[in-house]
Structures are given as structure tokens and as C-alpha cells.
XYZ file of C-alpha atoms in Angstrom:
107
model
C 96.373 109.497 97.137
C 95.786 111.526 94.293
C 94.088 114.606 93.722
C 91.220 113.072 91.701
C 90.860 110.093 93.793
C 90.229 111.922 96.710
C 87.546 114.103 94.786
C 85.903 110.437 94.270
C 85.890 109.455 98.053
C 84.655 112.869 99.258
C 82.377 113.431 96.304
C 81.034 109.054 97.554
C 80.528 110.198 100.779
C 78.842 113.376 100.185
C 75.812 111.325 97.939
C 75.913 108.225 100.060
C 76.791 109.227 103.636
C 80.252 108.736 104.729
C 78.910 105.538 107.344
C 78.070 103.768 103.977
C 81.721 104.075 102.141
C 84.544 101.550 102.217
C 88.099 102.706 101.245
C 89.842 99.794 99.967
C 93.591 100.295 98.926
C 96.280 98.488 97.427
C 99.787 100.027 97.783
C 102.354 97.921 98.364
C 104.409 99.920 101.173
C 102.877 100.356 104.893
C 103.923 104.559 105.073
C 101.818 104.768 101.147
C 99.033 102.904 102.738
C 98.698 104.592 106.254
C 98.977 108.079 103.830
C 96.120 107.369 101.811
C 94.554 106.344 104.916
C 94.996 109.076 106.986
C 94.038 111.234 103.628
C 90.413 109.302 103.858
C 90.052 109.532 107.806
C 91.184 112.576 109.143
C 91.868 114.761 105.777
C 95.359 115.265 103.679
C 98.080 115.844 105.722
C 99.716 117.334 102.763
C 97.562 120.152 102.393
C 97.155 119.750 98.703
C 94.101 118.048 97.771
C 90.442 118.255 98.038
C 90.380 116.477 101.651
C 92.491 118.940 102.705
C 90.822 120.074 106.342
C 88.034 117.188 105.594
C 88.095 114.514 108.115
C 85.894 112.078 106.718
C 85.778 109.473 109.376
C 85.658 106.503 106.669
C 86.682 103.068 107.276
C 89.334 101.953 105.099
C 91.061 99.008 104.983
C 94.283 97.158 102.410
C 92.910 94.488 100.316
C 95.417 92.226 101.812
C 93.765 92.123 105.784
C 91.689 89.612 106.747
C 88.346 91.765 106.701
C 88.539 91.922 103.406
C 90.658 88.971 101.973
C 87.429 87.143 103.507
C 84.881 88.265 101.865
C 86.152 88.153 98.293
C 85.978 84.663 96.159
C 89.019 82.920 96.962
C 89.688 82.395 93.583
C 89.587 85.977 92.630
C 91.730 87.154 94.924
C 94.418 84.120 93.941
C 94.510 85.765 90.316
C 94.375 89.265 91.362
C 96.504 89.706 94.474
C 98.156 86.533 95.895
C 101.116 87.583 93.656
C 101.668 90.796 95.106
C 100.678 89.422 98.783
C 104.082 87.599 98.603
C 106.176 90.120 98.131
C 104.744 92.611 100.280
C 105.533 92.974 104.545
C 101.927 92.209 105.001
C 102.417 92.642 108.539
C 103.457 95.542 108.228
C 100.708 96.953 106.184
C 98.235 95.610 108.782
C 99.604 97.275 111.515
C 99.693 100.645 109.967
C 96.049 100.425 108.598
C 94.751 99.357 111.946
C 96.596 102.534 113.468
C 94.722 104.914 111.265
C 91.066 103.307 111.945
C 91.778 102.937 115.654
C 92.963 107.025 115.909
C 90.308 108.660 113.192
C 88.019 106.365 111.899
C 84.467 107.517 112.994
C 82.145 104.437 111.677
């Protein structure tokens, strides 16, 4: 996760309380997702950016698990990600992203 997207998430949770902000992601590899999620939940584990030493506690989640494939218009997420769902080990990516909530998320 970039340096300026993680100055958005903190900079969320700071004016709406950290139990009221989502993280959803998109990268196409499990280790890139379970990064950025780590980065959200327990702070960057590369000691570069502004979540360095912040453990935020957020729930975050890939657009392509169930919790969130749900609740978006089926026809929305046909255009925008069904593409990029078949290509990627969704499995995978699931398993990685629960990981990270079950060991730091707080809410």
C-alpha cells in the first residue's frame, strides 16, 4: 500500500472512528493483499509509511470474498471484476485476508 493511501485510511479513521471504516482492496496476488492488510490492521511492516507503528484494528476485506461480492449489484460487479475474478487464485486471496482479520483486526 502506498504512502498516500495509507495517509487516507489513517487520516478516515482518525475523523470517523476506526469501528466505522471498511478497507476494501483489489490486488490480484494473496502476499499484495495480506500486505496491504496487515498495513491497515496492525501498522506497516515495512517501516516506511504513515501506519508505520499504527495498528489500526480495521476490518478489511478483497472485493472478491463473499462479504462483499454480496452486497454489491450483481451486475456491477459482472462489469467491474468478474474479469479479473477468473484469473485470480481466489482461494487463495481468501485465505490470506481471513488470516489478517482473525490475528489483528479489532472491530
Amino acid at each position: 500500500m502506498d504512502l498516500e493511501n495509507q495517509k487516507r485510511v489513517k487520516d478516515f479513521a482518525e475523523e470517523f472512528g476506526p469501528e466505522n471504516v471498511i478497507v476494501i482492496l483489489g490486488a490480484s496476488e494473496a502476499e499484495a493483499s495480506g500486505l496491504a492488510a496487515e498495513t491497515v490492521t496492525a501498522g506497516d511492516p515495512t517501516f516506511a509509511g504513515p501506519l508505520t507503528g499504527v495498528s489500526l484494528g480495521l476490518k478489511v476485506y478483497h472485493v472478491c470474498e463473499p462479504e462483499i461480492k454480496d452486497e454489491v449489484d450483481p451486475a456491477v460487479y459482472d462489469e467491474q471484476v468478474s474479469m479479473m475474478e477468473m484469473v485470480l487464485d481466489v482461494d487463495s486471496i481468501i485465505e490470506e485476508m481471513k488470516s489478517i482479520r482473525e490475528q489483528y483486526c479489532k472491530y
